[in-house]
Tab-separated table of C-alpha atoms and ligand atoms in Angstrom:
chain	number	residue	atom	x	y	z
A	15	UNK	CA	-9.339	-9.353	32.001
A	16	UNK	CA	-5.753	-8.623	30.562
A	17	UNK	CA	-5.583	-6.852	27.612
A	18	UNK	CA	-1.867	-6.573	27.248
A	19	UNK	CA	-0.040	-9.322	25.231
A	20	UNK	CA	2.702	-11.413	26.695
A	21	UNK	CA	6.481	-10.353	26.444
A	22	UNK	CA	6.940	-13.978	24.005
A	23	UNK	CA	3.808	-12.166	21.761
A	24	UNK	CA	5.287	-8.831	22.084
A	25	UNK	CA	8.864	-10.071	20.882
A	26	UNK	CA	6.786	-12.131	17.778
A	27	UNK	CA	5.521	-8.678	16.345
A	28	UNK	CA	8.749	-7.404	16.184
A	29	UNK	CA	10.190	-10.046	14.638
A	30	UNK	CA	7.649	-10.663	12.047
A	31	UNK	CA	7.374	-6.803	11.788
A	32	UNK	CA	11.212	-6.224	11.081
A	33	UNK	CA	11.321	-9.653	8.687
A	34	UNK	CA	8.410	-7.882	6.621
A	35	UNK	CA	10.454	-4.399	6.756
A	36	UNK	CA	13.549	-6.116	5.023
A	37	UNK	CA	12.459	-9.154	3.281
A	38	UNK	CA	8.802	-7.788	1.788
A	39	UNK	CA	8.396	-4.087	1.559
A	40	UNK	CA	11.612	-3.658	-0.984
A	41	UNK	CA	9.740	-5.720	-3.535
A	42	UNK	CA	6.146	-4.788	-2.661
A	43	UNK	CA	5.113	-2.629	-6.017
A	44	UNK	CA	7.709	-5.056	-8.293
A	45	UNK	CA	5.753	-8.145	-7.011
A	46	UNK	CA	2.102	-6.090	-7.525
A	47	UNK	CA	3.281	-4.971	-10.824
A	48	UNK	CA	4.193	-8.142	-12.273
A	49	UNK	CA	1.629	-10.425	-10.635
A	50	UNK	CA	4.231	-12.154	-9.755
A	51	UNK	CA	4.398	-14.304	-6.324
A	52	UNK	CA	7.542	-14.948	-4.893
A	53	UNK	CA	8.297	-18.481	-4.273
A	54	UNK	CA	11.586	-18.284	-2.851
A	55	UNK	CA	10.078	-15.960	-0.142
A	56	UNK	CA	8.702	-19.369	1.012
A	57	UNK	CA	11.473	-20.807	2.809
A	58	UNK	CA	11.971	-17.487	4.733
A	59	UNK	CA	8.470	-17.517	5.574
A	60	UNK	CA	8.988	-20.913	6.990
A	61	UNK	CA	12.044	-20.668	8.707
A	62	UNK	CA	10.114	-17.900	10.674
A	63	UNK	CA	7.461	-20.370	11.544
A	64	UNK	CA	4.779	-18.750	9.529
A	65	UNK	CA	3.935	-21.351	6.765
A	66	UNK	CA	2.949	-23.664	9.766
A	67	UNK	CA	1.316	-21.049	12.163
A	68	UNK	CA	-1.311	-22.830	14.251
A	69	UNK	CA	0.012	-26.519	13.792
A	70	UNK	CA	1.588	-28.930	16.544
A	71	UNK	CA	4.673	-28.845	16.404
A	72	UNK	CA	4.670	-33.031	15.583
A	73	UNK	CA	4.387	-32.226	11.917
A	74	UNK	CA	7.051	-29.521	11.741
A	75	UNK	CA	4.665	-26.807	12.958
A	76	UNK	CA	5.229	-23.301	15.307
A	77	UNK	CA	2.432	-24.583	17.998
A	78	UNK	CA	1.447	-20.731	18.148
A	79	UNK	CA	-1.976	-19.794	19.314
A	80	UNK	CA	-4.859	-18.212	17.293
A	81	UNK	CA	-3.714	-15.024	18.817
A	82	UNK	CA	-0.607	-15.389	17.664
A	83	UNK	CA	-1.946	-16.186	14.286
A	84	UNK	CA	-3.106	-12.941	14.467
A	85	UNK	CA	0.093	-11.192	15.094
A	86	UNK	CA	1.581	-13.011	12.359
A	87	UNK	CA	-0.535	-12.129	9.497
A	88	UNK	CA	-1.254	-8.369	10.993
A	89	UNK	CA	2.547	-7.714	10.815
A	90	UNK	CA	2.596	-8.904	6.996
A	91	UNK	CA	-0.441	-6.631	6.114
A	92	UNK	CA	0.400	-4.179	7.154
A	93	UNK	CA	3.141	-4.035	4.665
A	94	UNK	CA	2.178	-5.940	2.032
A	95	UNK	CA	-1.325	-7.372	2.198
A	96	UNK	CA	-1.443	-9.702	-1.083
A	97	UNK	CA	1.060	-11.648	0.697
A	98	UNK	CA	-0.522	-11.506	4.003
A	99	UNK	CA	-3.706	-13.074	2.082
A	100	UNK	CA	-1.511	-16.302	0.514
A	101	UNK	CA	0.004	-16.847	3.514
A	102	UNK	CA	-3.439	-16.440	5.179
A	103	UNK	CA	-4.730	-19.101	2.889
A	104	UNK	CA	-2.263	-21.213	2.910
A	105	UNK	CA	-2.382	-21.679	6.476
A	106	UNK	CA	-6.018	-20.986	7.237
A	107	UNK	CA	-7.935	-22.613	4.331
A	108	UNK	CA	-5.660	-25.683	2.914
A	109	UNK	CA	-3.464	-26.587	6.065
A	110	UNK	CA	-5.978	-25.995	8.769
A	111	UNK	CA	-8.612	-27.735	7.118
A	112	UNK	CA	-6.301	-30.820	6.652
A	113	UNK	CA	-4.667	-30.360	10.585
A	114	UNK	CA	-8.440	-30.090	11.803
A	115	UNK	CA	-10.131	-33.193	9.686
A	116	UNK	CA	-7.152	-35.186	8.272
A	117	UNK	CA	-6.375	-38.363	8.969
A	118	UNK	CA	-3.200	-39.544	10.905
A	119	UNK	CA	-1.668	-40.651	7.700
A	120	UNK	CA	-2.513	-37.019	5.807
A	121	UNK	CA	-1.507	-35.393	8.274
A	122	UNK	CA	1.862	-37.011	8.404
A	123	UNK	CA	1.792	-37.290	4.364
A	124	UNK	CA	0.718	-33.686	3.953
A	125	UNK	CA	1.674	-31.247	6.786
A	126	UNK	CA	5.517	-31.383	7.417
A	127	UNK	CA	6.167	-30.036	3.357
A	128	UNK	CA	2.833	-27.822	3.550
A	129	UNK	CA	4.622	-26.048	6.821
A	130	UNK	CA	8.544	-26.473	5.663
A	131	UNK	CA	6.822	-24.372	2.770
A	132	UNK	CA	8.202	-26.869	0.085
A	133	UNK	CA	4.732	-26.386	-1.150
A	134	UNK	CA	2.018	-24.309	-0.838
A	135	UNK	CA	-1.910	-24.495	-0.099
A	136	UNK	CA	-4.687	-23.579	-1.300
A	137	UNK	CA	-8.743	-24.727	-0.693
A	138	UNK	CA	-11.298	-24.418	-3.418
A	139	UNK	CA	-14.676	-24.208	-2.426
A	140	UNK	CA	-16.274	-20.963	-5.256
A	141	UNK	CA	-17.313	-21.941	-8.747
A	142	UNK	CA	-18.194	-19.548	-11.365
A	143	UNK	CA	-21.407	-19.887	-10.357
A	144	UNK	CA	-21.332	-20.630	-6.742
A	145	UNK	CA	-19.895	-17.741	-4.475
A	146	UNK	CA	-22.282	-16.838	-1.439
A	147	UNK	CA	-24.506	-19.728	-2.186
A	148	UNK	CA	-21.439	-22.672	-1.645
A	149	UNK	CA	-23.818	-25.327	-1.769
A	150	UNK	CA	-24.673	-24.928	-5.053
A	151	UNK	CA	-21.862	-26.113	-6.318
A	152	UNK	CA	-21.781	-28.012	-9.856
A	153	UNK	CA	-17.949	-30.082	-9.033
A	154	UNK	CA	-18.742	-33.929	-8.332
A	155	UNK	CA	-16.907	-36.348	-6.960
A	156	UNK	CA	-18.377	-39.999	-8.030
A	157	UNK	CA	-17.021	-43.516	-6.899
A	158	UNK	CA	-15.910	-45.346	-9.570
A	159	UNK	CA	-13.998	-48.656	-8.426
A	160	UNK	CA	-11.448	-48.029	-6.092
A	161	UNK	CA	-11.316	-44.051	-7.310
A	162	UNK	CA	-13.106	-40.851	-6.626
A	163	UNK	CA	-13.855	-39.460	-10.358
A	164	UNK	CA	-13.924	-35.536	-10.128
A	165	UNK	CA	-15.078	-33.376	-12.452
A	166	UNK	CA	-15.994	-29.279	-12.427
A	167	UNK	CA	-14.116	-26.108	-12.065
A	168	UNK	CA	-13.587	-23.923	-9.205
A	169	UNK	CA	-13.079	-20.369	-9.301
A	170	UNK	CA	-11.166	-17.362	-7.753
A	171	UNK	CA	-8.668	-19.864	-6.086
A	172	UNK	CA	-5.701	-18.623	-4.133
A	173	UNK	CA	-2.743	-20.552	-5.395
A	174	UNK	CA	-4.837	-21.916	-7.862
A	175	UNK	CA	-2.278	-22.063	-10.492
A	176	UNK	CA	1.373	-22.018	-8.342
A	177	UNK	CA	-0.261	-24.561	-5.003
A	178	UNK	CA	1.204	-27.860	-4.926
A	179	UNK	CA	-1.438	-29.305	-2.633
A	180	UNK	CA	-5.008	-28.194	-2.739
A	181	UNK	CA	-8.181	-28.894	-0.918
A	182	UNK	CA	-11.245	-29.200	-2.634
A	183	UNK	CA	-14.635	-29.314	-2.010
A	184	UNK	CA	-16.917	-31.507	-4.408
A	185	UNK	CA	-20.440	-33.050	-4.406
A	186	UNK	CA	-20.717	-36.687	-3.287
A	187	UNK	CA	-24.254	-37.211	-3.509
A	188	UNK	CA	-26.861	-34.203	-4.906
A	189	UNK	CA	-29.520	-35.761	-3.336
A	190	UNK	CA	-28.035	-35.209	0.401
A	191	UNK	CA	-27.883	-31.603	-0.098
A	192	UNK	CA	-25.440	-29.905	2.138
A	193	UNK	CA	-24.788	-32.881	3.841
A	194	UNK	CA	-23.830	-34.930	0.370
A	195	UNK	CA	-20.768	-32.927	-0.057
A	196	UNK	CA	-17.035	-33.983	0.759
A	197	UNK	CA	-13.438	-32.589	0.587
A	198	UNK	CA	-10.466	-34.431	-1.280
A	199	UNK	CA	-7.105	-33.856	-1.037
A	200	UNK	CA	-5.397	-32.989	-4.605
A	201	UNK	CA	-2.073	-32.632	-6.019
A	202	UNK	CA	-0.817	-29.960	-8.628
A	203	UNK	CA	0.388	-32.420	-11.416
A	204	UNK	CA	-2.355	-34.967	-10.877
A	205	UNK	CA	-3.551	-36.170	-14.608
A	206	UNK	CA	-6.824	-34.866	-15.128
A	207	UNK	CA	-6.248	-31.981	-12.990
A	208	UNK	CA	-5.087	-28.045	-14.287
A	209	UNK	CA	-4.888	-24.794	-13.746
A	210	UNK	CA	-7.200	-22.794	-16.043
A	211	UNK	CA	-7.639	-18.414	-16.289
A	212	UNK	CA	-5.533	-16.854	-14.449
A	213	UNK	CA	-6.801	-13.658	-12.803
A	214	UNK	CA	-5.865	-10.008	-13.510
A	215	UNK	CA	-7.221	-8.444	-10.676
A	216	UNK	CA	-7.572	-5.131	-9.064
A	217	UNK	CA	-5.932	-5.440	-6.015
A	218	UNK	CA	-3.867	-8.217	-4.162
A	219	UNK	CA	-1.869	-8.976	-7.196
A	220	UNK	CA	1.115	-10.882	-5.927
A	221	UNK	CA	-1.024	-13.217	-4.876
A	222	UNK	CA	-1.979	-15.758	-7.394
A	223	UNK	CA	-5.930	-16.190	-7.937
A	224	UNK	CA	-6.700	-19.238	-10.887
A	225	UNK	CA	-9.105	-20.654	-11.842
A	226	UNK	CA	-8.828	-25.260	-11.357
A	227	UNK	CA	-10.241	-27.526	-13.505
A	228	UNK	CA	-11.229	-30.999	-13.404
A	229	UNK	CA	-11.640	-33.864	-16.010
A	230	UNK	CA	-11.773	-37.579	-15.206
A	231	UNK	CA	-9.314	-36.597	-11.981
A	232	UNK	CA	-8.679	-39.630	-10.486
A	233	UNK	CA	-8.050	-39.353	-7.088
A	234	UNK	CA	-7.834	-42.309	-4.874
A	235	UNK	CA	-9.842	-43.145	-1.799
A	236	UNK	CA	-6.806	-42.165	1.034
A	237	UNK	CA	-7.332	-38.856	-0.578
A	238	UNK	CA	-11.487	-38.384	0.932
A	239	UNK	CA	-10.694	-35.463	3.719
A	240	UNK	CA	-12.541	-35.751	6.773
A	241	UNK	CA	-15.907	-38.249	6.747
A	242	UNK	CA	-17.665	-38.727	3.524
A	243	UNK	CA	-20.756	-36.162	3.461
A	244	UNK	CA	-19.675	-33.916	6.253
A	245	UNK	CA	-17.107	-31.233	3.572
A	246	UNK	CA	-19.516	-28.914	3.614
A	247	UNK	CA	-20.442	-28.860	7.612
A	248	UNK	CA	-16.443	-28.758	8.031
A	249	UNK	CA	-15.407	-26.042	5.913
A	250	UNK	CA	-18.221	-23.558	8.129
A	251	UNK	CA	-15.732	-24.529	10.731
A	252	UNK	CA	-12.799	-23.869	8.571
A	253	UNK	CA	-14.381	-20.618	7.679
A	254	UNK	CA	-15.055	-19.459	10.998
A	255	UNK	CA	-11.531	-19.636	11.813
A	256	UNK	CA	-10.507	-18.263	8.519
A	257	UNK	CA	-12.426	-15.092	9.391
A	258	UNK	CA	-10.667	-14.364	12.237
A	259	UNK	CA	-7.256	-14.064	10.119
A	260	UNK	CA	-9.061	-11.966	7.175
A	261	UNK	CA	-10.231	-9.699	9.959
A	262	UNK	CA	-6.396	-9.500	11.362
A	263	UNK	CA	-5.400	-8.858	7.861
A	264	UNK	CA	-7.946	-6.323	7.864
A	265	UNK	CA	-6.387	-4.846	10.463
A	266	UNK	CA	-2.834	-4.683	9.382
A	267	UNK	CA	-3.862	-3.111	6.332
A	268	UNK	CA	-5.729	-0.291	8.093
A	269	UNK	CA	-2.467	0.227	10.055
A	270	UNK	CA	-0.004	-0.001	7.391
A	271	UNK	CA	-2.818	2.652	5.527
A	272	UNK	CA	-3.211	4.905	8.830
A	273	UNK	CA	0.626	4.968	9.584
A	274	UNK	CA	1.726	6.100	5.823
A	275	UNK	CA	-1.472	8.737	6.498
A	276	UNK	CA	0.041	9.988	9.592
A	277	UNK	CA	3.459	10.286	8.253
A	278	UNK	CA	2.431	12.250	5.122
A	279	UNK	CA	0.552	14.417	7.290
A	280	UNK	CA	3.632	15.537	8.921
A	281	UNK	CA	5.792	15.815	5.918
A	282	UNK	CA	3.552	17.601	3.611
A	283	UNK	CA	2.906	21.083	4.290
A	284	UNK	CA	0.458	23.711	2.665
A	285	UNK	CA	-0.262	27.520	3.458
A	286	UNK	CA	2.750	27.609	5.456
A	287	UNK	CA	1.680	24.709	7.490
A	288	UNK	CA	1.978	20.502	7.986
A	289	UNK	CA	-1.217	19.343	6.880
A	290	UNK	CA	-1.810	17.828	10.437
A	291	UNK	CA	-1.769	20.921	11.542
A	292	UNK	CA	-5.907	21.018	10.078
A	293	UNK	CA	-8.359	20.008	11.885
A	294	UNK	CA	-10.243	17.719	8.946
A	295	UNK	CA	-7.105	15.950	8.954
A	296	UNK	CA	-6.274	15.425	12.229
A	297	UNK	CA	-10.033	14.407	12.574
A	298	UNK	CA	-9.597	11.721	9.795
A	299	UNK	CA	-6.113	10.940	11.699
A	300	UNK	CA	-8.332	10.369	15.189
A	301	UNK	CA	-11.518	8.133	13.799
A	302	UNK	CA	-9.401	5.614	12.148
A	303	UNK	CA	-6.610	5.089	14.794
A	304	UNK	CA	-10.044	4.364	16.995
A	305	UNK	CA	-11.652	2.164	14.852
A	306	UNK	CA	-8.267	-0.118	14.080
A	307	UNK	CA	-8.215	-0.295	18.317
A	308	UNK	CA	-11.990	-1.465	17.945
A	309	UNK	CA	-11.383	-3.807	15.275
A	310	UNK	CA	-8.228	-4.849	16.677
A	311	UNK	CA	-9.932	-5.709	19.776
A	312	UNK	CA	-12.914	-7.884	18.071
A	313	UNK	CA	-10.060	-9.634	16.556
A	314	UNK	CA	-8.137	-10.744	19.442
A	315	UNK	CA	-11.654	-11.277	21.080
A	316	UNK	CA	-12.637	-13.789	18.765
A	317	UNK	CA	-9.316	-15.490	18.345
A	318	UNK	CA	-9.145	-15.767	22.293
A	319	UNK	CA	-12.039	-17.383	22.100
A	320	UNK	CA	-10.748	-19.803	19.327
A	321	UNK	CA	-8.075	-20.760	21.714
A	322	UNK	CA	-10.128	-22.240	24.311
A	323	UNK	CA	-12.205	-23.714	22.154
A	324	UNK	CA	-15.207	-22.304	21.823
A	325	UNK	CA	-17.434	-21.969	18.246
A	326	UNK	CA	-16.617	-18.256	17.216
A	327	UNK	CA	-19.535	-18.157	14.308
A	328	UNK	CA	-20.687	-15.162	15.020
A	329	UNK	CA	-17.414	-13.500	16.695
A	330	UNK	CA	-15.414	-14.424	13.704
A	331	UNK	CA	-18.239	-12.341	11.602
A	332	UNK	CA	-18.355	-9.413	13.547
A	333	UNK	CA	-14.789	-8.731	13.646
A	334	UNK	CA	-14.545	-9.564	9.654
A	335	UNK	CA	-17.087	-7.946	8.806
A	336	UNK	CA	-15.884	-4.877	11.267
A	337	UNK	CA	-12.470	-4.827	10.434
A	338	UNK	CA	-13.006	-5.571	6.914
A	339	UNK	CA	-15.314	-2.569	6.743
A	340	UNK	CA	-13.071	-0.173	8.554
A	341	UNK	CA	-9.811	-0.782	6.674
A	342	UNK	CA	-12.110	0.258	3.667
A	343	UNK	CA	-12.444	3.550	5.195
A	344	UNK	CA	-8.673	4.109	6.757
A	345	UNK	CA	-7.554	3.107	2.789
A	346	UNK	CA	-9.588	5.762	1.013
A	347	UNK	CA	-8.881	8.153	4.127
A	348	UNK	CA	-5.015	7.408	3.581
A	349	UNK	CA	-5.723	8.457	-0.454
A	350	UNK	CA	-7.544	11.471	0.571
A	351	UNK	CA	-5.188	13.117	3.066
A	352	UNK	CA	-2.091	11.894	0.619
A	353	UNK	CA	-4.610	14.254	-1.900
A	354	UNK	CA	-3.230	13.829	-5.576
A	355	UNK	CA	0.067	12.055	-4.495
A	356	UNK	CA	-2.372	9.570	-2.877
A	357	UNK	CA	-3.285	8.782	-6.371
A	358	UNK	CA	-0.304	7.907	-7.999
A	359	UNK	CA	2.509	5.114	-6.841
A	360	UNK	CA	5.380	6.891	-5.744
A	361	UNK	CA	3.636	6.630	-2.602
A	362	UNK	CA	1.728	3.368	-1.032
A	363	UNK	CA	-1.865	5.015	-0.304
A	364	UNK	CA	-3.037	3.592	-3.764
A	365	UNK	CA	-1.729	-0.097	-3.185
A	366	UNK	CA	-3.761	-0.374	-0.031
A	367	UNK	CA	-6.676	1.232	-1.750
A	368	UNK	CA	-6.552	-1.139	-4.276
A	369	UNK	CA	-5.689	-3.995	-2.026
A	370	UNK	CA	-8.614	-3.448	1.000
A	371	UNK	CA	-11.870	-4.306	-1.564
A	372	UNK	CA	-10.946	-7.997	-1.298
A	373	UNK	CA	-11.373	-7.894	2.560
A	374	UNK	CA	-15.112	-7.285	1.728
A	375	UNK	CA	-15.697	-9.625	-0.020
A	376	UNK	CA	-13.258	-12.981	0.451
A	377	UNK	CA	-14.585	-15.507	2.540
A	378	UNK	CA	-17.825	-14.378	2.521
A	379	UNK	CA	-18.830	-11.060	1.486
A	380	UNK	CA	-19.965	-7.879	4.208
A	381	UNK	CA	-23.562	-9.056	3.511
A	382	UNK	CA	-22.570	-12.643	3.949
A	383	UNK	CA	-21.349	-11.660	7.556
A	384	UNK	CA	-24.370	-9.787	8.206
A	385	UNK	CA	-26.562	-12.989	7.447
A	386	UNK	CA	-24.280	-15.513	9.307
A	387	UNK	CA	-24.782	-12.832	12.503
A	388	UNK	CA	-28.432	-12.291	12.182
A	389	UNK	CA	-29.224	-15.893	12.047
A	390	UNK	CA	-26.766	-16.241	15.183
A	391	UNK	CA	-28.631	-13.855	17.347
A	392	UNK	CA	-32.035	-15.351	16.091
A	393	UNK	CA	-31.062	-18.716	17.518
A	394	UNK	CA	-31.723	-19.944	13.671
B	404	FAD	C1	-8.765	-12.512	-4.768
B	404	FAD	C2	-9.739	-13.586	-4.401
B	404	FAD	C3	-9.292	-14.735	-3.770
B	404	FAD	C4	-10.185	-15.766	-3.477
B	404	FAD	N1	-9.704	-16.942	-2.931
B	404	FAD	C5	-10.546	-17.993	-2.804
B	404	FAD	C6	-10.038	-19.283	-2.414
B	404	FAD	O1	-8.836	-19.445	-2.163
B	404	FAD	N2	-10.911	-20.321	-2.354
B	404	FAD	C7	-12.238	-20.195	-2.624
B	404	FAD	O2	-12.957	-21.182	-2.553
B	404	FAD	N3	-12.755	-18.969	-2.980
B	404	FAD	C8	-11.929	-17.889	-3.085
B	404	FAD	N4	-12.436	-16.658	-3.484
B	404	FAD	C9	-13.862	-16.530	-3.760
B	404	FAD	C10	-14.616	-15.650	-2.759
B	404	FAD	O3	-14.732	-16.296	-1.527
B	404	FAD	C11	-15.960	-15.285	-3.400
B	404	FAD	O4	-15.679	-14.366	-4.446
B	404	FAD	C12	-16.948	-14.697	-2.423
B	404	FAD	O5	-17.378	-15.654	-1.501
B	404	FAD	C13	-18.183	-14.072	-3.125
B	404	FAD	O6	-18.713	-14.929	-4.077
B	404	FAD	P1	-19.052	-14.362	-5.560
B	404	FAD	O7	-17.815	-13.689	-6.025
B	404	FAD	O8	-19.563	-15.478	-6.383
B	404	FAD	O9	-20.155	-13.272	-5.342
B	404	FAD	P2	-21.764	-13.513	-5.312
B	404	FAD	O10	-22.073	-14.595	-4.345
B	404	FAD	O11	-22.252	-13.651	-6.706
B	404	FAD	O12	-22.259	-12.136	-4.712
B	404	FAD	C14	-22.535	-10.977	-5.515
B	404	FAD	C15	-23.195	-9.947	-4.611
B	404	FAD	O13	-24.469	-10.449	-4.146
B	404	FAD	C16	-24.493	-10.410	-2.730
B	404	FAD	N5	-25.295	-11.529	-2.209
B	404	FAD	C17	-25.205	-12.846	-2.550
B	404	FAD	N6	-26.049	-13.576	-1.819
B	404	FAD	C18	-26.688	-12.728	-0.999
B	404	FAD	C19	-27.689	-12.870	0.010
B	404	FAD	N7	-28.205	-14.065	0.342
B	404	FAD	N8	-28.108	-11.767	0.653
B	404	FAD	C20	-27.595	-10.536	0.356
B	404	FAD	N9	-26.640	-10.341	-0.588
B	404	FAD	C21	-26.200	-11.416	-1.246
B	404	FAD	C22	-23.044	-10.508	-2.296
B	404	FAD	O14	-22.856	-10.037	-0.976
B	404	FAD	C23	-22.370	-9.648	-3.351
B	404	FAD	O15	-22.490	-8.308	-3.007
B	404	FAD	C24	-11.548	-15.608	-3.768
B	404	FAD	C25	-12.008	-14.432	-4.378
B	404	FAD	C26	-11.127	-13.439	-4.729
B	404	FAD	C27	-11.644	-12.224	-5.430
């Protein structure tokens, strides 16, 4: 075993490290503020390789590993994690899921702009009334002549509103179940096709989350993703990848949280003292520099795995559902030992504390997680 990353995967955290320093953390509160994402971050993004993470290099993409992928999107977190989750689904959810079950011509049509960041992804799967329980979703997709006819709304979509190209998820044939459902490749602009409420939400603000609707959307048959019937049995595979970068965003959050804790704690001083100098705090300081090591760990574990090709199911859980759980706890640490200023935004305790509660609960919630593991060590 060989815990220590390579000199090339050493020399990528920096870089994506210092690029988030200078190019991200300026704007971080303007962009959270506003709601606003910033599209003309995109070419940056790409020039640094990160709109096309994981994807051969054929289509315009960085080749990098899953444990790269990891690096990548920790680095962002950790200074601004709204970003870190659109860049997260852009790669992880829309791009993967057309690199991993595309055809040779989508792939070609689709993934040089997707990773030259001319456009960006997203993957719609939730409808208002179809989180946890996917398969009960209401969208169809019905053959009519030479066209799929879609119709339904999906919900809570990353890049719902601002994605050019979008993967969605639609029933086929009700009476197949889970195994009547498909994915179609979509276009923003495509008549029939729009972006409906967009959310104001708590936390992860510059990162756009509409809701898409569909009426009469005509989508041709190139456009069927992956075999007809077998969308919903693909996107578990999507989503067991997709774990494993919510759990590295998980972790970059707790780190960007820990390390504005751990400065503070230095800075601020009461009865004649640095708060660090206390042993509560320095106790607070301790557990959650452990647990981002543990969750770190489950990460690269099940991204290591990833990249030699085994099914990660239940790794990608645990460390989601792990590192998801801890950042929770090094955010509202970071708030406590920042006390009142912790509560107010001069300072970036409150951003993280606002941000973490997605990590919970996107792409499948902590009890979600707990399920998918149960039933893996029950052999259901
Ligand atoms: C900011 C944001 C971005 C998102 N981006 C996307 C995206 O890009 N694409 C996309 O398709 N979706 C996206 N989502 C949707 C997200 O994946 C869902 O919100 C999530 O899966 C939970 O679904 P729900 O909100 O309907 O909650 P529900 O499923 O209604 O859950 C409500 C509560 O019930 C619990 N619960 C449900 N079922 C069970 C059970 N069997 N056992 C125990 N407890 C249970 C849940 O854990 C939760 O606590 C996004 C959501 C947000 C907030």
């Amino acid at each position: 075993m060989d815990f220590r990353l390579s000199d090339d995967q050493e020399l990528l955290r920096r870089t994506v490290r210092e690029f988030a320093e200078a190019e991200i953390r300026p704007h971080v509160m303007e962009w959270d503020e506003s709601q606003h994402f910033p599209m003309d971050l995109l070419p940056k993004l790409a020039e640094l390789g990160l709109m096309g993470i994981q994807f051969a290099e054929e289509y315009g993409g960085s080749g990098m590993s899953a444990v790269e992928y990891c690096i990548c999107i920790e680095e962002i977190a950790r200074v601004c994690p709204a970003i870190a989750l659109s860049v997260a689904a852009h790669n992880g959810l829309c791009t993967s899921h057309i690199a991993m079950f595309g055809s040779e011509a989508q792939k070609t049509e689709f993934l040089p702009r997707l990773v030259r960041g001319e456009v960006l992804g997203a993957w719609g799967l939730t409808e208002a009334g179809a989180g946890s329980d996917a398969a009960a979703m209401r969208t169809t997709a019905v053959r009519q002549g030479q066209c799929w006819l879609i119709n339904g709304s999906k919900n809570f979509i990353t890049h719902g509103a601002i994605g050019g190209v979008m993967v969605v998820i639609a029933v086929t044939d009700r009476s197949k179940g889970h195994r009547g459902i498909s994915a179609f490749i979509v276009e923003h602009g495509m008549p029939g096709m729009k972006a409906g409420k967009k959310e104001d939400k708590l936390g992860m603000r510059a990162s756009d989350t509409s809701e898409v609707v569909f009426e009469d959307c005509r989508v041709p048959p190139a456009r069927l993703l992956g075999e007809e019937g077998q969308g919903f049995i693909n996107t578990l595979q999507i989503l067991d990848s997709g774990r494993i970068g919510i759990a590295a965003l998980s972790v970059g959050l707790a780190q960007g949280a820990y390390e504005a804790a751990l400065r503070y704690s230095k800075e601020r001083r009461q009865f004649g003292q640095p708060i660090s100098a206390f042993q509560a705090i320095r106790w607070k300081l301790a557990d959650n520099a452990t647990r981002i090591e543990a969750a770190r760990l489950l990460t690269y574990r099940a991204a290591y795995l990833k990249d030699r090709g085994a099914r990660t199911t239940r790794e990608s859980s645990m460390a989601k559902l792990f590192a998801s759980e801890i950042a929770v706890k090094a955010a509202d640490d970071c708030v406590q030992i920042h006390g009142g200023y912790g509560f107010v935004k001069d300072y970036p305790a409150e951003k993280y504390f606002r941000d973490v509660k997605l990590l919970t609960i996107g792409e499948g919630t902590s009890e979600i997680q707990r399920l998918v593991i149960a039933r893996q060590l029950l052999g259901q």
